[in-house]
Amino acid sequence: MNKINVAILGATGAVGQRFVHLLEGHPWFEVTALTGSDRTVGGTYGDGCRWVLKEPMPSYARDMPVMETAPGLDASLVFSALPADIAREAEPAFAAAGHGVCTNASAHRMAPDVPLLIPEVNPEHSALIELQRRNRGWSGFIATNPNCTTVTFTIPLKALDSAFGLKRALVVSMQALSGAGYPGVASLDALANVIPYIGGEEAKMESEPLKLLGHLNGQGVVPHPASLSAHANRVAVSDGHTVCVSAEFEGNPGPEQAEAALRDFRRPAAVADLPSAPCQTIELRPEQDRPQPRLDRDAGKGLTTVVGRVRPDPLFGLKFVCLSHNTIRGAAGGSVLNAELLVAQGWVK
Amino acid sequence: MNKINVAILGATGAVGQRFVHLLEGHPWFEVTALTGSDRTVGGTYGDGCRWVLKEPMPSYARDMPVMETAPGLDASLVFSALPADIAREAEPAFAAAGHGVCTNASAHRMAPDVPLLIPEVNPEHSALIELQRRNRGWSGFIATNPNCTTVTFTIPLKALDSAFGLKRALVVSMQALSGAGYPGVASLDALANVIPYIGGEEAKMESEPLKLLGHLNGQGVVPHPASLSAHANRVAVSDGHTVCVSAEFEGNPGPEQAEAALRDFRRPAAVADLPSAPCQTIELRPEQDRPQPRLDRDAGKGLTTVVGRVRPDPLFGLKFVCLSHNTIRGAAGGSVLNAELLVAQGWVK
Amino acid sequence: MNKINVAILGATGAVGQRFVHLLEGHPWFEVTALTGSDRTVGGTYGDGCRWVLKEPMPSYARDMPVMETAPGLDASLVFSALPADIAREAEPAFAAAGHGVCTNASAHRMAPDVPLLIPEVNPEHSALIELQRRNRGWSGFIATNPNCTTVTFTIPLKALDSAFGLKRALVVSMQALSGAGYPGVASLDALANVIPYIGGEEAKMESEPLKLLGHLNGQGVVPHPASLSAHANRVAVSDGHTVCVSAEFEGNPGPEQAEAALRDFRRPAAVADLPSAPCQTIELRPEQDRPQPRLDRDAGKGLTTVVGRVRPDPLFGLKFVCLSHNTIRGAAGGSVLNAELLVAQGWVK
Amino acid sequence: MNKINVAILGATGAVGQRFVHLLEGHPWFEVTALTGSDRTVGGTYGDGCRWVLKEPMPSYARDMPVMETAPGLDASLVFSALPADIAREAEPAFAAAGHGVCTNASAHRMAPDVPLLIPEVNPEHSALIELQRRNRGWSGFIATNPNCTTVTFTIPLKALDSAFGLKRALVVSMQALSGAGYPGVASLDALANVIPYIGGEEAKMESEPLKLLGHLNGQGVVPHPASLSAHANRVAVSDGHTVCVSAEFEGNPGPEQAEAALRDFRRPAAVADLPSAPCQTIELRPEQDRPQPRLDRDAGKGLTTVVGRVRPDPLFGLKFVCLSHNTIRGAAGGSVLNAELLVAQGWVK
């Protein structure tokens, strides 16, 4: 097939750079435009971008001009790495102008007619695009991926919810510095320290999973009836969010049953054929001290969720630890996977 | 009064060094003997000890001989920083020989006739010493302080339990490297990483608080009827354990009520006069991003517990974060405070 | 004596906070005014300042109003923690208005009529104030302390220069994050990394020591004739600059002679009586792996320079490692010590 | 061609693991045996090895038996990751038994008839193997690669020496934790700290480069006549050694000339065809704050040396910073490259 032209909005920031990196040599997508802030517009990407990834800047991007973030780019799909406040206005403008917007921004995630998608969890929620187009008169669309911590624990909760039925869960995150963007957290605050607070994070961790695990009816998504509680912490890790989970399920499955459900979790058939889909959605580690961000964040090129320490919980029945790469699975990689799903489902022409 | 002669068992290890440091110039205690492993016995402390604290080695200790860990030292009280497996045999031998043993080791904490003490929480539990002496025919005694993470969250739970009645709590720790002793955790494992496992820690965190919050009856301690669940993690912090707590209390107090109970918590009168007792047992921080180990571990010279982010929890009613210094409040400093309490109560002649 | 009223310019930044901390309870100085940026002027210090030191904010400062940085404050002496570009204009205005300015800013350090002072190294250079007043018609003055890395290696070089005569030295720094202020270095750049560049630092390290080690003649300071070369690196350390030094002296002294000269270094008599002067100007460590920032930065309350590993150098004759606390000896503490010297010498009325 | 059977001696340690990783799927070599310490002999590699690399353990190794470190393995070539003290005896035994030994151990590096090799620097030194066989009556051989820090700065010095003639150099390293093996440095010593000492390192850094840059005559290697001085430091970095270099060359070339020589450096023709040889031997970064370990250690899959900040030095003429991956270029990867060279040169049958 011919490649689909895509643009990256907010390409000079930390998440934007990850899009630039992940779309290098993509089999379906051809990056035709990069946008940035006023400071960088007009120059080349190589000049305007303070590259912070350890992977080198792809050569395709170096000489591309940085353009203004405004509709009319030569791109059927746009990937948005915009800050939430800018995304709030800009993304609808792009969708109205006929672009399909796959966004990592939080601005529209919880809107009733906007799909919040993890391909392995709720690919059918893309049907909300029809409602969205009807409601808003758009020819394009907005589709969102969840918060970087939400996705880490929602994937294993999906596997267990499918098997047993989730009743409630308490999640405590230890989040990497890259989740705060660049320059992000001051090194004096981060080094050899824990910051037990991330603005807005706990509310997202308590609401987004219920939409992701919910089911469609004619009007939209009926949220999952489970109850969630979240604590969010920042730790001195560069990449990879670790989450401790205590969870209660119908019928109180034991650790062996839970491990079997995690191991046997089958993603929807449509997902297996997406070019970025990892071999394993969930990797179950047998060691008692895994997952660890240093060792496990790159599993499945950063798209596999690693789970370990499945054990009994005196209060909830089950405890475990899960981890995924926050700027890949939790941000740009999640958006790219969503875009691939939407192409496969026929939402992008 | 004349000072009481004290010895430090296992004085060359990381916790032993903290005892050496905290007992420098102590108004009640005079260090008369230091013991160490076979490798170091016979030499001076200055030669045998690889000092790892950032405070310099006190000059009083430098030329003291390192002695064998065996009863008969010139000391009414001995502070034990022995590893649990050695403590199991050695501490009873000292108690049988008439020494009062204040130990940081876990070996005897849960024995029914051994007090597990935090002076601010359960000073009356020292009465178990009588039972212990009766049971075992000892003239000395063993008194223990809890695990370094247990103490961090048990102090605020005590304040809240006294006010409202604890029903259940889920606690997740982010623990400092010094808790693993020296050399302890390999730097390649620790740097820019999280290790979501600490051997034996979660079991201690789930059992010790119930003994600490329990009440005496004629036969021993009746554990508190609450239920606890714990997750333990190691993070790249030198000192200071941070604990996220979700807890449910009778009558579902709100955050303001809980903050009032924490602020108004009054330690037992006897404790205020102990020389090491901090001005504040609990310090409540108003900032939304505190406590943090870098900023709060030294509160009250490492003996104050710092609490912050008291807020509603969708599952349990209340969430908060607490922190204390793991090698001071959580180890040597806790033992010294226990010893002061036992002297004040008349258990040490 | 009555205390001298002093003000702190730029009191809300990282160095300004250190001044606020070090002047708490100072025996000679009474802080009467704090100045800050436009954003903070008008509010209280407690409200306007994002406190980043681990020592708590002194209570005296909390309710003081933040004032504009302009002459006319009720203060004979002002301590300047201003950024260099603001200091360039503001400090002369203060000096012209009769204030004595003790500044940590680099703006005026190398001006021929401005003393660059380390009390233990060149207290007689304060005589430049007379030249300065004559040149500029000021009733006040500006006196400067050197760059935080310069001071670390200039103090041991002074001891060795006095004993043997310095010919040349090559210095390589490994500098702490706090030297970059707050927020300063991004945590993603700092964590588990080395940044081999600090803007402007090497030029300061190559020029300032020669002024400090120079001698006065009628017209000003004749720089020391030695040659210097510097490499500056940023490492993941919170506080404490470490410097590797290779140096050549007249007569090629060996390590034992050099150690003797470092050990026997006597600061000028006038300095010993200054209230902030540390007991030891230089502490020589015998261990082969010292100094280390974690263990040695707080020597002499952050004002002692710690030296170790004095050994032969195949190219220069001598190698050693030195370390001092960059925000105490290297910034605010150095300015306070300078101010004490200038008071003792009678420059402040 | 048929693959050559190779063994890895000391395969369970940190460097041994890197050999296991780098030899996965190697086009010329087939791993037929792994040896380990007594503790692990008899079990499988997967059971006996505490894997510490972030790349997963290759599946080929998991079920291989761990064998005793003794000659007679089915392998023409053996890669040695043995500790120096064990290597001293074991490696000659292997060479005597007909195995070609490519070792990362320091034991035999400076022996007059043992080649110390960097393929890009001195491939002709392999001719020493003939002398070695004559001297010792061996049918096999020992060939060594240099210390991990030596290789970092010797490669750029080679380029500059070839162009201008090296006179002297002063080098200061900031070395990664993985250089100390596993468990290696204690995390309490490493975190947020600098340790200005690494046992034996400076002597290696001052002697090995002169052998590497020396020339062969009939009797052996005539060392390069330059003089070197070294300071070695450990910093809180996981992988990647950074070295600050000040160097003097004949004719005092300026930075532009030096950059040209680094950019134009051509490795010997034979090296370009080795399967592990990186595309670029030296990568010159134009940014003023590079190289950095986080960003540059993986250049050329860890086999490229990255150089930056070439600038004038007031004492030596030139300063620069260089960096390479200490466990790849500086250890296992260097040995593999040496083995490939020796195969290409016909030393391995």
PDB file of N, CA and C in Angstrom, chain C residues 110 116 147 149-151 153-154 157 166 169-172 200-213 223-232, chain D residues 246 309 311-316 318-319:
ATOM      1  N   MET C 110      37.027  40.461  38.475  1.00  0.00           N
ATOM      2  CA  MET C 110      38.324  40.683  37.852  1.00  0.00           C
ATOM      3  C   MET C 110      38.604  42.176  37.596  1.00  0.00           C
ATOM      4  N   LEU C 116      39.211  40.584  45.145  1.00  0.00           N
ATOM      5  CA  LEU C 116      38.713  39.202  45.048  1.00  0.00           C
ATOM      6  C   LEU C 116      39.363  38.491  46.228  1.00  0.00           C
ATOM      7  N   ASN C 147      34.699  32.211  42.343  1.00  0.00           N
ATOM      8  CA  ASN C 147      33.919  31.099  41.831  1.00  0.00           C
ATOM      9  C   ASN C 147      34.042  29.890  42.757  1.00  0.00           C
ATOM     10  N   THR C 149      34.379  26.763  42.311  1.00  0.00           N
ATOM     11  CA  THR C 149      35.403  25.763  42.027  1.00  0.00           C
ATOM     12  C   THR C 149      36.798  26.345  42.255  1.00  0.00           C
ATOM     13  N   THR C 150      36.959  27.592  41.873  1.00  0.00           N
ATOM     14  CA  THR C 150      38.236  28.269  42.113  1.00  0.00           C
ATOM     15  C   THR C 150      38.652  28.147  43.573  1.00  0.00           C
ATOM     16  N   VAL C 151      37.721  28.431  44.478  1.00  0.00           N
ATOM     17  CA  VAL C 151      38.098  28.445  45.892  1.00  0.00           C
ATOM     18  C   VAL C 151      38.541  27.066  46.359  1.00  0.00           C
ATOM     19  N   PHE C 153      40.286  24.696  44.884  1.00  0.00           N
ATOM     20  CA  PHE C 153      41.697  24.323  44.665  1.00  0.00           C
ATOM     21  C   PHE C 153      42.662  25.446  44.958  1.00  0.00           C
ATOM     22  N   THR C 154      42.180  26.680  45.080  1.00  0.00           N
ATOM     23  CA  THR C 154      43.113  27.778  45.353  1.00  0.00           C
ATOM     24  C   THR C 154      43.631  27.734  46.784  1.00  0.00           C
ATOM     25  N   LEU C 157      46.415  25.256  46.854  1.00  0.00           N
ATOM     26  CA  LEU C 157      47.524  25.805  46.057  1.00  0.00           C
ATOM     27  C   LEU C 157      48.227  26.945  46.808  1.00  0.00           C
ATOM     28  N   LEU C 166      54.486  28.115  43.181  1.00  0.00           N
ATOM     29  CA  LEU C 166      53.725  27.419  42.135  1.00  0.00           C
ATOM     30  C   LEU C 166      54.225  27.797  40.753  1.00  0.00           C
ATOM     31  N   ALA C 169      49.643  24.448  37.012  1.00  0.00           N
ATOM     32  CA  ALA C 169      48.709  23.451  37.542  1.00  0.00           C
ATOM     33  C   ALA C 169      47.623  23.174  36.523  1.00  0.00           C
ATOM     34  N   LEU C 170      47.231  21.911  36.483  1.00  0.00           N
ATOM     35  CA  LEU C 170      46.097  21.499  35.672  1.00  0.00           C
ATOM     36  C   LEU C 170      45.034  20.965  36.615  1.00  0.00           C
ATOM     37  N   VAL C 171      43.832  21.479  36.481  1.00  0.00           N
ATOM     38  CA  VAL C 171      42.758  21.131  37.412  1.00  0.00           C
ATOM     39  C   VAL C 171      41.542  20.625  36.636  1.00  0.00           C
ATOM     40  N   VAL C 172      40.929  19.564  37.156  1.00  0.00           N
ATOM     41  CA  VAL C 172      39.739  18.990  36.525  1.00  0.00           C
ATOM     42  C   VAL C 172      38.673  18.851  37.604  1.00  0.00           C
ATOM     43  N   GLY C 200      31.397  29.079  30.880  1.00  0.00           N
ATOM     44  CA  GLY C 200      32.194  30.130  31.501  1.00  0.00           C
ATOM     45  C   GLY C 200      33.088  29.679  32.643  1.00  0.00           C
ATOM     46  N   GLU C 201      32.910  28.434  33.082  1.00  0.00           N
ATOM     47  CA  GLU C 201      33.580  27.989  34.308  1.00  0.00           C
ATOM     48  C   GLU C 201      35.086  27.869  34.126  1.00  0.00           C
ATOM     49  N   GLU C 202      35.503  27.287  33.020  1.00  0.00           N
ATOM     50  CA  GLU C 202      36.938  27.033  32.866  1.00  0.00           C
ATOM     51  C   GLU C 202      37.735  28.334  32.815  1.00  0.00           C
ATOM     52  N   ALA C 203      37.170  29.343  32.163  1.00  0.00           N
ATOM     53  CA  ALA C 203      37.874  30.627  32.104  1.00  0.00           C
ATOM     54  C   ALA C 203      38.050  31.204  33.510  1.00  0.00           C
ATOM     55  N   LYS C 204      37.023  31.062  34.353  1.00  0.00           N
ATOM     56  CA  LYS C 204      37.145  31.563  35.732  1.00  0.00           C
ATOM     57  C   LYS C 204      38.201  30.774  36.503  1.00  0.00           C
ATOM     58  N   MET C 205      38.201  29.467  36.307  1.00  0.00           N
ATOM     59  CA  MET C 205      39.151  28.623  37.035  1.00  0.00           C
ATOM     60  C   MET C 205      40.600  28.893  36.605  1.00  0.00           C
ATOM     61  N   GLU C 206      40.763  29.417  35.383  1.00  0.00           N
ATOM     62  CA  GLU C 206      42.120  29.680  34.901  1.00  0.00           C
ATOM     63  C   GLU C 206      42.599  31.090  35.236  1.00  0.00           C
ATOM     64  N   SER C 207      41.677  32.006  35.530  1.00  0.00           N
ATOM     65  CA  SER C 207      42.106  33.391  35.774  1.00  0.00           C
ATOM     66  C   SER C 207      41.999  33.813  37.239  1.00  0.00           C
ATOM     67  N   GLU C 208      40.914  33.453  37.913  1.00  0.00           N
ATOM     68  CA  GLU C 208      40.718  33.957  39.276  1.00  0.00           C
ATOM     69  C   GLU C 208      41.831  33.554  40.245  1.00  0.00           C
ATOM     70  N   PRO C 209      42.332  32.307  40.179  1.00  0.00           N
ATOM     71  CA  PRO C 209      43.370  31.939  41.147  1.00  0.00           C
ATOM     72  C   PRO C 209      44.615  32.819  41.038  1.00  0.00           C
ATOM     73  N   LEU C 210      44.915  33.282  39.822  1.00  0.00           N
ATOM     74  CA  LEU C 210      46.129  34.082  39.665  1.00  0.00           C
ATOM     75  C   LEU C 210      45.978  35.454  40.317  1.00  0.00           C
ATOM     76  N   LYS C 211      44.757  35.987  40.308  1.00  0.00           N
ATOM     77  CA  LYS C 211      44.518  37.232  41.041  1.00  0.00           C
ATOM     78  C   LYS C 211      44.577  36.968  42.551  1.00  0.00           C
ATOM     79  N   LEU C 212      43.972  35.868  42.971  1.00  0.00           N
ATOM     80  CA  LEU C 212      43.954  35.549  44.408  1.00  0.00           C
ATOM     81  C   LEU C 212      45.361  35.323  44.956  1.00  0.00           C
ATOM     82  N   LEU C 213      46.197  34.689  44.169  1.00  0.00           N
ATOM     83  CA  LEU C 213      47.559  34.376  44.620  1.00  0.00           C
ATOM     84  C   LEU C 213      48.538  35.493  44.263  1.00  0.00           C
ATOM     85  N   PRO C 223      49.160  39.762  39.066  1.00  0.00           N
ATOM     86  CA  PRO C 223      48.763  38.340  39.112  1.00  0.00           C
ATOM     87  C   PRO C 223      49.959  37.429  39.323  1.00  0.00           C
ATOM     88  N   HIS C 224      49.689  36.313  39.935  1.00  0.00           N
ATOM     89  CA  HIS C 224      50.716  35.283  40.097  1.00  0.00           C
ATOM     90  C   HIS C 224      51.170  34.828  38.710  1.00  0.00           C
ATOM     91  N   PRO C 225      52.473  34.588  38.512  1.00  0.00           N
ATOM     92  CA  PRO C 225      52.944  34.248  37.158  1.00  0.00           C
ATOM     93  C   PRO C 225      52.715  32.797  36.743  1.00  0.00           C
ATOM     94  N   ALA C 226      52.101  32.003  37.581  1.00  0.00           N
ATOM     95  CA  ALA C 226      51.882  30.597  37.210  1.00  0.00           C
ATOM     96  C   ALA C 226      50.931  30.471  36.019  1.00  0.00           C
ATOM     97  N   SER C 227      50.932  29.298  35.393  1.00  0.00           N
ATOM     98  CA  SER C 227      49.998  29.006  34.302  1.00  0.00           C
ATOM     99  C   SER C 227      49.026  27.926  34.761  1.00  0.00           C
ATOM    100  N   LEU C 228      47.774  28.081  34.348  1.00  0.00           N
ATOM    101  CA  LEU C 228      46.727  27.142  34.777  1.00  0.00           C
ATOM    102  C   LEU C 228      45.951  26.630  33.574  1.00  0.00           C
ATOM    103  N   SER C 229      45.483  25.412  33.682  1.00  0.00           N
ATOM    104  CA  SER C 229      44.566  24.851  32.688  1.00  0.00           C
ATOM    105  C   SER C 229      43.449  24.129  33.426  1.00  0.00           C
ATOM    106  N   ALA C 230      42.222  24.283  32.940  1.00  0.00           N
ATOM    107  CA  ALA C 230      41.067  23.729  33.670  1.00  0.00           C
ATOM    108  C   ALA C 230      40.097  22.991  32.755  1.00  0.00           C
ATOM    109  N   HIS C 231      39.574  21.912  33.278  1.00  0.00           N
ATOM    110  CA  HIS C 231      38.439  21.195  32.679  1.00  0.00           C
ATOM    111  C   HIS C 231      37.320  21.212  33.713  1.00  0.00           C
ATOM    112  N   ALA C 232      36.090  21.518  33.308  1.00  0.00           N
ATOM    113  CA  ALA C 232      34.969  21.557  34.256  1.00  0.00           C
ATOM    114  C   ALA C 232      33.895  20.553  33.853  1.00  0.00           C
TER     115      ALA C 232
ATOM    116  N   SER D 246      44.266  16.480  28.405  1.00  0.00           N
ATOM    117  CA  SER D 246      45.100  17.606  27.976  1.00  0.00           C
ATOM    118  C   SER D 246      46.343  16.981  27.371  1.00  0.00           C
ATOM    119  N   ARG D 309      34.556  18.666  22.383  1.00  0.00           N
ATOM    120  CA  ARG D 309      35.198  19.784  23.090  1.00  0.00           C
ATOM    121  C   ARG D 309      36.694  19.898  22.794  1.00  0.00           C
ATOM    122  N   ARG D 311      39.695  21.830  22.073  1.00  0.00           N
ATOM    123  CA  ARG D 311      39.891  23.266  22.297  1.00  0.00           C
ATOM    124  C   ARG D 311      41.319  23.505  22.767  1.00  0.00           C
ATOM    125  N   PRO D 312      41.771  24.756  22.755  1.00  0.00           N
ATOM    126  CA  PRO D 312      43.161  25.014  23.153  1.00  0.00           C
ATOM    127  C   PRO D 312      43.360  24.787  24.652  1.00  0.00           C
ATOM    128  N   ASP D 313      44.544  24.355  25.019  1.00  0.00           N
ATOM    129  CA  ASP D 313      44.897  24.187  26.424  1.00  0.00           C
ATOM    130  C   ASP D 313      46.091  25.104  26.712  1.00  0.00           C
ATOM    131  N   PRO D 314      45.976  25.928  27.747  1.00  0.00           N
ATOM    132  CA  PRO D 314      47.060  26.879  28.028  1.00  0.00           C
ATOM    133  C   PRO D 314      48.389  26.198  28.360  1.00  0.00           C
ATOM    134  N   LEU D 315      48.339  24.982  28.863  1.00  0.00           N
ATOM    135  CA  LEU D 315      49.587  24.320  29.251  1.00  0.00           C
ATOM    136  C   LEU D 315      50.080  23.338  28.202  1.00  0.00           C
ATOM    137  N   PHE D 316      49.168  22.595  27.594  1.00  0.00           N
ATOM    138  CA  PHE D 316      49.574  21.490  26.726  1.00  0.00           C
ATOM    139  C   PHE D 316      49.295  21.758  25.244  1.00  0.00           C
ATOM    140  N   LEU D 318      46.388  21.381  23.641  1.00  0.00           N
ATOM    141  CA  LEU D 318      45.073  20.855  23.282  1.00  0.00           C
ATOM    142  C   LEU D 318      44.384  20.210  24.479  1.00  0.00           C
ATOM    143  N   LYS D 319      43.068  20.418  24.511  1.00  0.00           N
ATOM    144  CA  LYS D 319      42.208  19.714  25.476  1.00  0.00           C
ATOM    145  C   LYS D 319      41.072  19.072  24.708  1.00  0.00           C
TER     146      LYS D 319
END
